[in-house]
Coordinates of C-alpha atoms in Angstrom, one line a residue:
M1 CA -0.1 0.0 0.1
Y2 CA 2.8 2.4 0.8
F3 CA 4.5 1.7 -2.5
R4 CA 1.3 2.3 -4.5
V5 CA 0.8 5.7 -2.9
L6 CA 4.4 6.6 -3.5
A7 CA 4.1 5.6 -7.3
I8 CA 0.9 7.8 -7.6
V9 CA 2.7 10.8 -6.1
L10 CA 5.7 10.2 -8.4
F11 CA 3.6 10.0 -11.4
G12 CA 1.8 13.1 -10.6
C13 CA 5.0 15.0 -10.0
I14 CA 6.3 13.7 -13.5
S15 CA 3.1 14.9 -15.2
A16 CA 3.2 18.2 -13.6
A17 CA 6.9 18.5 -14.7
H18 CA 6.0 18.0 -18.2
A19 CA 2.9 20.4 -18.2
R20 CA 3.7 24.1 -18.9
D21 CA 2.4 27.4 -20.2
W22 CA 2.6 27.9 -24.0
T23 CA 2.4 31.5 -25.4
I24 CA 0.9 32.2 -28.8
G25 CA 2.2 35.5 -30.3
V26 CA -0.4 37.0 -32.6
L27 CA 0.1 40.1 -34.9
A28 CA -2.4 42.6 -33.6
L29 CA -3.1 44.2 -36.9
R30 CA -6.2 46.0 -35.7
G31 CA -4.9 46.5 -32.0
D32 CA -4.5 44.4 -28.9
A33 CA -8.2 44.4 -27.9
Q34 CA -9.5 43.3 -31.3
A35 CA -6.8 40.6 -31.6
Q36 CA -7.6 39.3 -28.1
A37 CA -11.3 39.2 -28.9
H38 CA -10.8 37.6 -32.3
W39 CA -8.3 34.8 -31.4
Q40 CA -9.2 34.0 -27.7
P41 CA -11.8 31.3 -28.9
L42 CA -8.8 29.5 -30.7
V43 CA -6.9 29.6 -27.5
D44 CA -9.9 28.3 -25.4
N45 CA -10.3 25.5 -27.9
L46 CA -6.7 24.4 -27.5
N47 CA -7.0 24.6 -23.7
Q48 CA -10.1 22.5 -23.9
Q49 CA -8.7 19.9 -26.3
L50 CA -5.3 19.6 -24.5
P51 CA -6.2 19.9 -20.8
D52 CA -2.7 18.9 -19.7
Q53 CA -1.3 22.0 -21.4
H54 CA -2.2 25.7 -21.0
F55 CA -2.1 28.1 -23.9
Q56 CA -2.2 32.0 -23.6
L57 CA -2.5 34.8 -26.1
L58 CA 0.1 37.7 -26.5
P59 CA -0.8 40.5 -29.1
L60 CA 2.2 42.0 -30.7
D61 CA 3.1 44.5 -33.4
L62 CA 5.7 43.8 -36.1
H63 CA 8.9 44.7 -34.2
A64 CA 7.6 43.2 -30.9
M65 CA 7.0 39.9 -32.7
K66 CA 10.7 39.9 -33.9
N67 CA 11.9 40.6 -30.4
A68 CA 9.7 38.1 -28.8
V69 CA 11.0 35.3 -31.0
A70 CA 14.6 36.4 -30.5
Q71 CA 14.2 36.4 -26.7
N72 CA 12.2 33.0 -26.7
R73 CA 9.3 34.7 -25.0
I74 CA 6.8 32.9 -27.3
D75 CA 6.3 29.3 -28.4
F76 CA 3.9 29.7 -31.4
L77 CA 3.2 32.6 -33.6
L78 CA 0.1 33.7 -35.8
T79 CA 1.2 36.2 -38.5
N80 CA 1.3 37.1 -42.2
P81 CA 3.5 35.0 -44.5
A82 CA 5.9 37.9 -45.2
Q83 CA 6.8 38.1 -41.5
Y84 CA 7.0 34.4 -41.4
V85 CA 9.6 34.4 -44.2
Q86 CA 11.7 37.2 -42.4
I87 CA 11.6 35.5 -39.1
D88 CA 12.3 32.0 -40.4
S89 CA 15.6 33.2 -42.0
H90 CA 17.0 33.9 -38.5
F91 CA 15.0 31.6 -36.3
P92 CA 13.9 28.3 -37.8
L93 CA 10.0 27.9 -37.6
R94 CA 7.6 25.1 -38.5
W95 CA 4.8 26.4 -40.5
L96 CA 1.9 24.2 -39.2
V97 CA -1.2 25.4 -41.1
S98 CA -2.5 28.3 -43.2
L99 CA -5.6 30.2 -42.6
R100 CA -8.4 30.1 -45.1
S101 CA -10.6 32.9 -46.3
S102 CA -13.3 34.0 -43.9
H103 CA -15.1 36.0 -46.7
E104 CA -16.3 33.0 -48.7
P105 CA -18.9 30.4 -47.4
D106 CA -16.5 27.4 -48.1
G107 CA -13.3 29.2 -47.2
T108 CA -11.6 27.5 -50.2
S109 CA -9.4 30.6 -51.2
R110 CA -5.8 30.4 -50.1
N111 CA -4.8 33.9 -51.4
V112 CA -6.5 36.5 -49.5
I113 CA -3.9 39.1 -48.4
G114 CA -3.4 42.2 -50.4
S115 CA -3.5 45.9 -50.3
V116 CA -6.1 48.5 -51.4
I117 CA -5.1 52.2 -52.0
L118 CA -8.2 54.2 -50.8
V119 CA -9.1 57.8 -51.2
R120 CA -12.3 59.6 -50.2
A121 CA -15.2 59.2 -52.5
D122 CA -15.3 62.9 -53.1
S123 CA -11.6 63.3 -53.7
D124 CA -10.4 64.9 -57.0
I125 CA -7.5 62.4 -57.2
R126 CA -8.3 60.0 -60.1
S127 CA -5.0 58.2 -60.9
P128 CA -1.7 57.3 -58.9
L129 CA 0.0 60.3 -60.5
G130 CA -2.4 62.6 -58.6
L131 CA -0.8 61.6 -55.4
T132 CA 2.5 63.2 -56.3
G133 CA 3.4 65.7 -53.4
K134 CA 0.3 64.5 -51.2
R135 CA 0.3 62.9 -47.8
V136 CA -0.2 59.1 -48.1
G137 CA -0.7 56.9 -45.0
A138 CA 0.4 53.3 -44.3
V139 CA 1.0 51.1 -41.3
S140 CA 4.8 50.6 -41.4
P141 CA 7.6 50.3 -43.8
E142 CA 7.6 46.6 -43.1
A143 CA 4.0 45.9 -43.2
F144 CA 2.9 43.4 -45.8
G145 CA -0.5 44.2 -46.7
G146 CA -0.3 47.6 -45.0
Y147 CA 2.5 49.0 -47.2
L148 CA 4.7 46.6 -49.1
L149 CA 2.1 45.3 -51.7
G150 CA 0.6 48.8 -52.1
Y151 CA 4.2 50.2 -52.6
K152 CA 4.9 47.6 -55.4
A153 CA 1.5 48.5 -57.1
L154 CA 2.5 52.3 -57.0
R155 CA 5.9 51.7 -58.2
D156 CA 4.6 49.5 -61.0
A157 CA 2.5 52.6 -62.0
G158 CA 5.5 54.6 -62.4
L159 CA 5.9 56.3 -59.0
Q160 CA 8.6 56.3 -56.3
P161 CA 6.7 56.5 -53.0
E162 CA 9.8 57.5 -50.9
E163 CA 10.3 60.5 -53.2
D164 CA 7.0 61.4 -54.8
F165 CA 4.7 61.2 -51.6
K166 CA 4.9 62.5 -48.1
L167 CA 4.5 59.1 -46.4
H168 CA 2.9 58.9 -42.9
F169 CA 3.2 55.6 -41.0
S170 CA 0.7 55.3 -38.4
G171 CA 1.5 52.0 -36.8
F172 CA -1.0 49.6 -35.4
P173 CA -4.0 49.5 -35.2
V174 CA -4.5 49.7 -38.9
D175 CA -8.0 51.1 -38.3
A176 CA -6.5 54.5 -37.7
L177 CA -5.6 54.9 -41.3
I178 CA -9.2 54.7 -42.4
Y179 CA -10.2 57.4 -39.8
L180 CA -7.3 59.7 -40.8
L181 CA -8.5 59.4 -44.5
R182 CA -12.1 60.0 -43.4
D183 CA -11.0 63.1 -41.5
R184 CA -8.9 64.4 -44.4
A185 CA -5.6 64.3 -42.5
I186 CA -4.2 62.3 -45.4
S187 CA -5.0 62.2 -49.0
A188 CA -4.7 58.4 -49.5
A189 CA -4.3 55.2 -47.4
I190 CA -2.6 51.9 -48.1
V191 CA -4.5 49.3 -46.1
P192 CA -4.9 45.6 -46.1
T193 CA -7.6 44.2 -48.3
C194 CA -10.9 43.5 -46.6
L195 CA -10.2 45.9 -43.9
L196 CA -12.7 48.4 -45.0
E197 CA -15.4 45.7 -45.5
D198 CA -14.8 44.5 -42.0
M199 CA -15.1 47.9 -40.5
Q200 CA -18.3 48.5 -42.3
A201 CA -19.7 45.1 -41.0
E202 CA -18.8 46.2 -37.5
G203 CA -20.6 49.5 -38.1
L204 CA -17.4 51.7 -37.7
V205 CA -17.4 53.4 -41.2
H206 CA -19.5 53.5 -44.4
A207 CA -17.7 51.9 -47.3
R208 CA -19.4 54.3 -49.8
D209 CA -17.3 57.2 -48.3
F210 CA -14.2 55.7 -49.9
R211 CA -13.1 54.3 -53.4
P212 CA -10.0 52.5 -54.5
L213 CA -7.5 54.5 -56.5
L214 CA -6.4 51.2 -58.3
A215 CA -8.9 48.3 -58.6
K216 CA -8.3 44.7 -59.5
Q217 CA -10.7 41.8 -59.8
A218 CA -10.4 39.3 -57.0
T219 CA -12.0 36.0 -56.0
I220 CA -13.1 37.4 -52.7
P221 CA -15.8 40.1 -52.2
C222 CA -13.3 42.8 -51.1
L223 CA -11.8 45.8 -52.9
T224 CA -8.2 45.2 -53.7
S225 CA -5.5 47.2 -55.7
T226 CA -3.0 44.3 -55.8
E227 CA -2.6 40.7 -56.4
L228 CA -3.6 38.5 -53.6
Y229 CA -1.1 36.4 -51.6
P230 CA -1.4 33.4 -49.1
N231 CA -3.1 34.0 -45.8
W232 CA -1.8 34.0 -42.3
S233 CA 0.2 31.2 -41.0
F234 CA 0.3 29.4 -37.6
A235 CA 3.9 28.3 -36.9
A236 CA 5.7 26.7 -33.9
L237 CA 9.3 27.6 -32.8
S238 CA 11.9 25.0 -32.9
H239 CA 11.8 24.3 -29.1
V240 CA 8.2 23.1 -29.2
P241 CA 8.0 19.4 -28.8
D242 CA 7.0 17.5 -31.9
Q243 CA 4.1 15.7 -30.3
L244 CA 2.7 19.0 -29.1
A245 CA 3.0 20.6 -32.5
D246 CA 1.3 17.5 -34.1
N247 CA -1.7 17.8 -31.5
V248 CA -2.0 21.5 -32.1
T249 CA -2.1 21.0 -36.0
R250 CA -4.7 18.2 -35.6
I251 CA -6.8 20.3 -33.6
L252 CA -6.7 23.3 -35.9
L253 CA -7.4 21.3 -39.0
N254 CA -10.5 19.7 -37.3
P255 CA -12.3 22.5 -35.5
A256 CA -15.2 21.5 -33.2
D257 CA -17.2 24.7 -34.2
S258 CA -18.2 25.5 -37.9
K259 CA -17.8 29.2 -37.0
A260 CA -14.2 28.8 -36.0
P261 CA -11.5 29.9 -38.3
Q262 CA -10.8 27.4 -41.1
W263 CA -7.3 26.1 -41.5
G264 CA -5.6 24.1 -44.2
A265 CA -2.2 22.7 -45.2
P266 CA 0.7 25.3 -45.2
S267 CA 0.9 27.4 -48.4
S268 CA 3.9 27.9 -50.5
T269 CA 6.1 30.9 -49.7
S270 CA 7.6 31.2 -53.2
Q271 CA 5.1 33.9 -54.2
V272 CA 5.7 35.9 -51.1
E273 CA 9.5 35.6 -51.4
T274 CA 9.4 36.8 -55.0
L275 CA 7.4 39.9 -53.8
L276 CA 9.8 40.6 -51.0
R277 CA 12.9 40.4 -53.3
S278 CA 11.1 42.8 -55.8
V279 CA 10.7 45.4 -53.0
N280 CA 14.3 44.7 -51.4
Q281 CA 12.8 43.2 -48.3
H282 CA 13.9 39.7 -48.6
P283 CA 16.1 38.7 -45.6
Q284 CA 18.6 37.1 -47.9
Q285 CA 19.4 40.4 -49.6
P286 CA 21.0 42.2 -46.7
Y287 CA 22.7 38.9 -45.7
F288 CA 24.6 39.2 -49.0
W289 CA 26.0 42.6 -47.9
Q290 CA 26.6 41.3 -44.5
Q291 CA 29.0 38.7 -46.1
I292 CA 30.7 41.6 -47.9
L293 CA 31.2 43.4 -44.5
D294 CA 32.5 40.2 -42.9
W295 CA 35.0 39.7 -45.6
A296 CA 36.0 43.3 -45.4
Q297 CA 36.5 42.9 -41.6
Q298 CA 38.8 39.8 -42.2
H299 CA 40.8 41.7 -44.8
R300 CA 40.8 45.1 -43.2
L301 CA 44.6 45.5 -43.5
L302 CA 44.5 44.9 -47.3
I303 CA 41.5 47.3 -47.8
A304 CA 43.3 49.9 -45.7
A305 CA 46.3 49.5 -47.9
I306 CA 44.3 49.9 -51.1
A307 CA 42.4 52.8 -49.6
L308 CA 45.7 54.5 -48.8
I309 CA 47.1 53.9 -52.4
L310 CA 43.9 55.2 -53.8
L311 CA 44.1 58.3 -51.5
L312 CA 47.7 58.9 -52.5
L313 CA 46.7 58.5 -56.1
G314 CA 43.8 60.9 -55.8
A315 CA 45.9 63.4 -53.8
N316 CA 48.7 63.2 -56.6
H317 CA 46.0 63.7 -59.3
I318 CA 44.6 66.8 -57.5
W319 CA 48.1 68.3 -56.9
V320 CA 49.1 67.8 -60.6
A321 CA 45.7 69.2 -61.7
F322 CA 46.4 72.2 -59.3
L323 CA 49.8 72.7 -60.8
V324 CA 48.6 72.5 -64.4
R325 CA 45.9 74.8 -63.7
R326 CA 48.2 77.4 -62.0
R327 CA 50.7 77.2 -64.8
S328 CA 47.9 77.6 -67.3
R329 CA 46.7 80.8 -65.6
Q330 CA 50.3 82.1 -65.5
L331 CA 50.7 81.4 -69.2
E332 CA 47.3 83.0 -69.9
Q333 CA 48.4 86.1 -67.9
L334 CA 51.8 86.3 -69.7
H335 CA 50.0 86.0 -73.0
Q336 CA 47.5 88.9 -72.0
Q337 CA 50.4 91.0 -71.0
L338 CA 52.3 90.4 -74.3
R339 CA 49.2 91.2 -76.1
I340 CA 48.9 94.6 -74.2
K341 CA 52.5 95.4 -74.8
E342 CA 52.1 94.5 -78.5
G343 CA 49.2 96.9 -78.6
A344 CA 51.1 99.5 -76.9
L345 CA 54.1 99.1 -79.1
E346 CA 51.8 99.3 -82.3
Q347 CA 50.2 102.6 -80.9
A348 CA 53.7 103.9 -80.3
Q349 CA 54.7 103.2 -83.8
R350 CA 51.6 104.8 -85.2
L351 CA 52.2 107.9 -83.0
S352 CA 55.7 108.0 -84.2
I353 CA 54.7 107.8 -87.7
L354 CA 52.1 110.4 -87.1
G355 CA 54.6 112.6 -85.5
E356 CA 57.0 112.4 -88.4
M357 CA 54.1 113.1 -90.8
A358 CA 53.1 116.1 -88.7
S359 CA 56.7 117.4 -88.8
G360 CA 56.7 116.8 -92.6
F361 CA 53.5 118.7 -93.1
A362 CA 54.7 121.6 -90.9
H363 CA 57.8 121.9 -93.1
E364 CA 55.7 121.7 -96.4
L365 CA 52.9 124.0 -95.3
N366 CA 55.0 126.7 -93.9
Q367 CA 56.0 127.9 -97.3
P368 CA 52.6 128.4 -98.8
L369 CA 51.2 129.9 -95.6
S370 CA 54.2 132.4 -95.5
A371 CA 53.6 133.2 -99.2
I372 CA 49.8 133.9 -98.5
Q373 CA 50.6 136.2 -95.7
H374 CA 53.2 138.1 -97.8
Y375 CA 50.7 138.5 -100.6
A376 CA 48.0 139.6 -98.2
D377 CA 50.4 142.2 -96.5
G378 CA 51.6 143.4 -100.0
C379 CA 48.1 143.9 -101.2
A380 CA 47.1 145.8 -98.1
I381 CA 50.1 148.2 -98.5
R382 CA 49.3 149.0 -102.1
L383 CA 45.6 149.5 -101.4
Q384 CA 46.3 151.7 -98.4
R385 CA 48.5 154.0 -100.5
E386 CA 45.7 154.4 -103.1
Q387 CA 42.8 154.6 -100.7
A388 CA 43.3 154.6 -96.8
D389 CA 39.7 153.5 -96.2
H390 CA 39.5 150.8 -99.0
P391 CA 36.8 148.3 -97.9
L392 CA 39.3 145.3 -98.7
L393 CA 41.8 146.3 -96.1
P394 CA 40.0 144.7 -93.2
I395 CA 39.6 141.4 -95.3
L396 CA 43.2 141.3 -96.1
G397 CA 44.0 141.9 -92.5
Q398 CA 41.9 138.8 -91.6
I399 CA 43.7 136.8 -94.3
S400 CA 47.0 137.7 -92.9
Q401 CA 45.9 136.9 -89.3
Q402 CA 44.5 133.5 -90.3
A403 CA 47.7 132.7 -92.2
Q404 CA 49.7 133.4 -89.1
R405 CA 47.4 131.4 -87.0
G406 CA 47.9 128.4 -89.3
A407 CA 51.7 128.9 -89.0
D408 CA 51.4 129.0 -85.2
T409 CA 49.3 125.9 -85.1
I410 CA 51.7 124.0 -87.3
A411 CA 54.5 125.1 -84.8
N412 CA 52.4 123.6 -82.0
L413 CA 52.3 120.4 -83.9
R414 CA 56.0 120.3 -83.8
L415 CA 55.8 120.5 -80.0
W416 CA 53.1 117.6 -80.0
A417 CA 55.4 115.5 -82.2
G418 CA 58.2 115.9 -79.6
K419 CA 60.4 118.4 -81.7
S420 CA 62.1 121.2 -79.9
P421 CA 60.7 124.7 -80.4
T422 CA 62.6 127.3 -82.2
S423 CA 64.6 129.4 -79.9
D424 CA 63.2 132.8 -81.4
R425 CA 59.5 131.7 -81.1
A426 CA 57.7 134.4 -79.2
T427 CA 55.2 133.9 -76.4
V428 CA 51.9 136.0 -76.3
S429 CA 49.6 137.0 -73.6
Q430 CA 45.9 137.1 -74.6
P431 CA 43.1 138.0 -72.1
L432 CA 41.1 134.9 -71.4
P433 CA 37.7 136.5 -71.6
E434 CA 38.5 137.8 -75.2
L435 CA 39.9 134.4 -76.1
L436 CA 36.9 132.5 -75.0
L437 CA 34.5 134.9 -76.7
H438 CA 36.5 134.6 -79.9
L439 CA 36.4 130.8 -79.8
W440 CA 32.6 130.7 -78.8
Q441 CA 31.8 132.7 -81.8
L442 CA 34.1 130.8 -84.0
L443 CA 32.6 127.5 -83.0
R444 CA 29.0 129.0 -83.2
A445 CA 28.1 127.4 -79.9
E446 CA 24.8 129.2 -79.4
Q447 CA 23.6 127.9 -82.8
H448 CA 24.6 124.3 -82.1
Q449 CA 22.0 121.6 -81.7
P450 CA 21.1 121.5 -78.8
P451 CA 22.2 125.2 -78.1
C452 CA 24.7 125.8 -75.2
Q453 CA 25.1 128.6 -72.9
L454 CA 28.5 129.6 -71.6
H455 CA 29.1 130.7 -67.9
T456 CA 32.5 132.2 -67.0
D457 CA 34.2 133.1 -63.8
I458 CA 37.7 134.4 -64.6
D459 CA 40.2 136.1 -62.3
P460 CA 41.0 139.5 -64.0
Q461 CA 44.7 139.4 -62.7
I462 CA 45.6 136.2 -64.8
A463 CA 48.3 136.7 -67.4
L464 CA 49.4 133.6 -69.3
H465 CA 52.5 133.6 -71.5
L466 CA 52.2 130.8 -74.0
P467 CA 53.1 130.0 -77.6
P468 CA 50.6 131.5 -80.1
T469 CA 47.4 129.6 -80.6
L470 CA 48.4 126.8 -78.0
L471 CA 45.7 127.7 -75.6
D472 CA 43.2 128.2 -78.5
Q473 CA 43.8 124.7 -79.7
V474 CA 43.3 123.1 -76.3
L475 CA 40.2 125.1 -75.3
C476 CA 38.7 124.7 -78.8
N477 CA 39.1 120.9 -78.7
L478 CA 37.7 120.6 -75.2
I479 CA 34.7 122.9 -76.0
T480 CA 34.0 121.0 -79.2
N481 CA 34.0 117.7 -77.3
S482 CA 31.4 119.0 -74.8
L483 CA 29.3 120.4 -77.6
Q484 CA 29.3 117.1 -79.5
A485 CA 28.4 115.1 -76.4
G486 CA 25.2 117.2 -76.1
A487 CA 26.1 119.8 -73.4
R488 CA 23.4 122.5 -72.8
Q489 CA 25.5 124.4 -70.1
L490 CA 29.2 125.0 -69.9
W491 CA 31.0 126.6 -66.9
F492 CA 34.6 128.0 -67.4
S493 CA 36.7 129.3 -64.4
A494 CA 40.2 130.5 -64.1
R495 CA 42.2 131.0 -60.8
Q496 CA 45.8 132.0 -60.2
Q497 CA 47.9 130.5 -57.4
A498 CA 51.3 131.2 -56.2
N499 CA 53.2 129.7 -59.2
A500 CA 50.4 128.3 -61.5
V501 CA 47.1 129.0 -63.2
T502 CA 44.3 126.5 -62.9
L503 CA 41.6 126.5 -65.8
T504 CA 38.5 124.5 -65.1
L505 CA 35.9 123.4 -67.6
Q506 CA 32.7 121.7 -66.5
D507 CA 29.7 120.5 -68.7
D508 CA 26.4 118.7 -68.2
A509 CA 26.7 116.1 -71.0
G510 CA 26.9 113.0 -69.0
G511 CA 30.6 112.5 -68.6
L512 CA 32.7 109.6 -69.7
T513 CA 32.5 105.9 -69.1
S514 CA 34.6 104.1 -66.5
E515 CA 36.5 102.4 -69.3
Q516 CA 37.2 105.8 -71.0
L517 CA 38.2 107.4 -67.7
S518 CA 40.7 104.5 -67.0
Q519 CA 42.7 105.5 -70.1
P520 CA 41.5 108.9 -71.2
F521 CA 44.6 109.8 -73.2
A522 CA 44.9 106.5 -75.2
P523 CA 45.4 107.4 -78.8
F524 CA 43.2 106.0 -81.6
R525 CA 40.2 105.4 -79.3
S526 CA 37.1 107.4 -80.2
S527 CA 33.4 107.0 -79.7
K528 CA 32.7 109.0 -82.7
S529 CA 32.4 107.2 -86.1
E530 CA 34.4 110.0 -87.8
G531 CA 36.9 110.6 -85.0
L532 CA 40.5 109.5 -84.9
G533 CA 40.9 109.6 -81.1
L534 CA 43.7 112.0 -81.1
G535 CA 42.0 115.2 -79.7
L536 CA 42.7 114.6 -76.0
V537 CA 46.1 113.2 -76.8
I538 CA 47.1 116.3 -78.7
C539 CA 45.7 118.6 -75.8
Q540 CA 47.6 116.6 -73.2
R541 CA 50.8 116.8 -75.0
L542 CA 50.6 120.6 -75.7
I543 CA 49.9 121.1 -72.0
N544 CA 52.7 118.9 -71.0
S545 CA 55.1 120.7 -73.4
Q546 CA 54.6 123.8 -71.3
G547 CA 55.1 122.0 -67.9
G548 CA 51.5 121.8 -67.1
N549 CA 49.0 119.0 -66.6
L550 CA 45.6 117.9 -67.8
T551 CA 43.1 115.9 -65.7
L552 CA 39.7 114.5 -66.4
R553 CA 36.9 113.1 -64.0
N554 CA 33.1 112.8 -63.8
Q555 CA 31.4 115.3 -61.6
V556 CA 27.8 116.6 -60.9
A557 CA 27.3 120.0 -62.6
T558 CA 25.6 123.0 -60.9
N559 CA 22.3 122.2 -62.6
G560 CA 22.3 118.7 -61.0
Y561 CA 23.3 116.7 -64.2
M562 CA 26.4 114.6 -64.4
G563 CA 29.1 115.9 -66.7
L564 CA 32.9 115.9 -67.5
H565 CA 35.1 118.0 -65.2
V566 CA 38.4 119.1 -66.9
I567 CA 41.3 120.7 -65.0
V568 CA 44.1 122.4 -67.0
T569 CA 47.0 123.4 -64.8
L570 CA 49.7 125.8 -66.3
P571 CA 52.9 127.4 -64.9
L572 CA 53.2 131.1 -64.7
N573 CA 56.8 130.8 -66.1
P574 CA 57.0 127.8 -68.5
S575 CA 60.7 128.2 -68.9
K576 CA 61.2 126.9 -65.4
E577 CA 60.8 123.3 -64.3
F578 CA 57.2 122.9 -62.7
S579 CA 55.7 119.8 -61.1
F580 CA 52.0 119.4 -60.1
V581 CA 49.9 117.2 -57.7
T582 CA 46.8 116.4 -59.8
D583 CA 43.7 114.4 -59.0
S584 CA 43.6 110.9 -60.5
P585 CA 41.1 110.4 -63.3
G586 CA 37.7 109.3 -62.3

């Protein structure tokens, strides 16, 4: 009797040792409460059919399911085939059965998982391209029906969701996407197939308020935008005893209640794996890169040496390119300087030739001008003897004066050409007011178009001793330039200092350009179609021959208009050396 009691106690202890709790992890697609309510009858059935075991349900999301498997916190899992493939690649699973469709009376359809891309019924978006730049909702980047299937459908339509949309991942429960779309928080939603129909059957939403953006025919009475894939799987982890796995499989394939979920033999994963590879989510794809990283870790010294060589070669290439570019710039600068010097030499040669021509013209023209003056003087003497008030006498006097003026101008050309003036050449002193009035009348400035007015402010004590007609030439050239530039007002002033006289000419014709002011006395540069570009050059050289200076700059005139401001500085005694401090042009 004692031994019998002991045997019974030992058997009970052994039975209790083999009995344990088994946790079924379920993907809580529509939230923990809904998952608990939907799958608890299955757990109750297992507990009833296997009274020696105890099963409990654990709702999880995608990430929590992976962590639970990795930490061995669950023994069975109930999830979609895509997550089964992803988990199975790291932790071996046994796919026991596959769920059949609950939307057909006989539950014969194996492929029921898909995605439908929904918009509001009143939305103006009519094609996938209309989603560009819009806010599109989905469950998670790893969700099978809640993103990946819809992602592939949109990509096949020519879109790149990561770039073309503003993706919003709401997480579980997936019902939230329907509510966000209803409340216009998003423009479209990627949700699992049949979710809309289930929510309408539960009285949560009205299906008529939504429409599919892409529609495909299906064997189940649900809207879908994609192909349909195998239903959820019930799998056991590797540590579950074979006998328990067999018993669970037998119970699921033979449900006691006809309203319970219908199960069948495990479906093939090939269709799902093909889809995962097409969207770069297959677990074997990152494993390939992991192999590359492992190889790189093993051969890090070789890779470091190759990287160092490539770095040195790149640095050498950059250095050589820098030297070549710097040398090219130096050669370009030298070439530019050579061109400038060639241009300057060419101008110097032209000026030299022009100077020789001016000297030759002066020599040849002096004789006829001298003859004209002698003839005019001789005629005047004879007419004066015959009739002292003869009307031709003033005219002959003008002829003689103009001939002398021409001779003086030719003499000034010799100064411009760099020839030494004759030692016996006289200097004259002519009052500036009379000189200006004479030039103004000679140029007919008041009859010029547009007409111009002259304003003078001249110190009466000024006495300039210059070669004949030299100042006439300079002032005549400067006034002509202002008139041709369109001046309407011209201001002339003259002031005497301790050892010099400053003449200032200001117009309101707009002034010179910055390029012209940078080189105002460059020869053969003229803005006039008929000009030679020598007027200012001649003026400058004539002034310089007397020890003076000529300066140009732009300045606002008294009437508020911009114009050219010319400053002529002349020494009181040109025979002495004289130096000036002048303003820089511009």
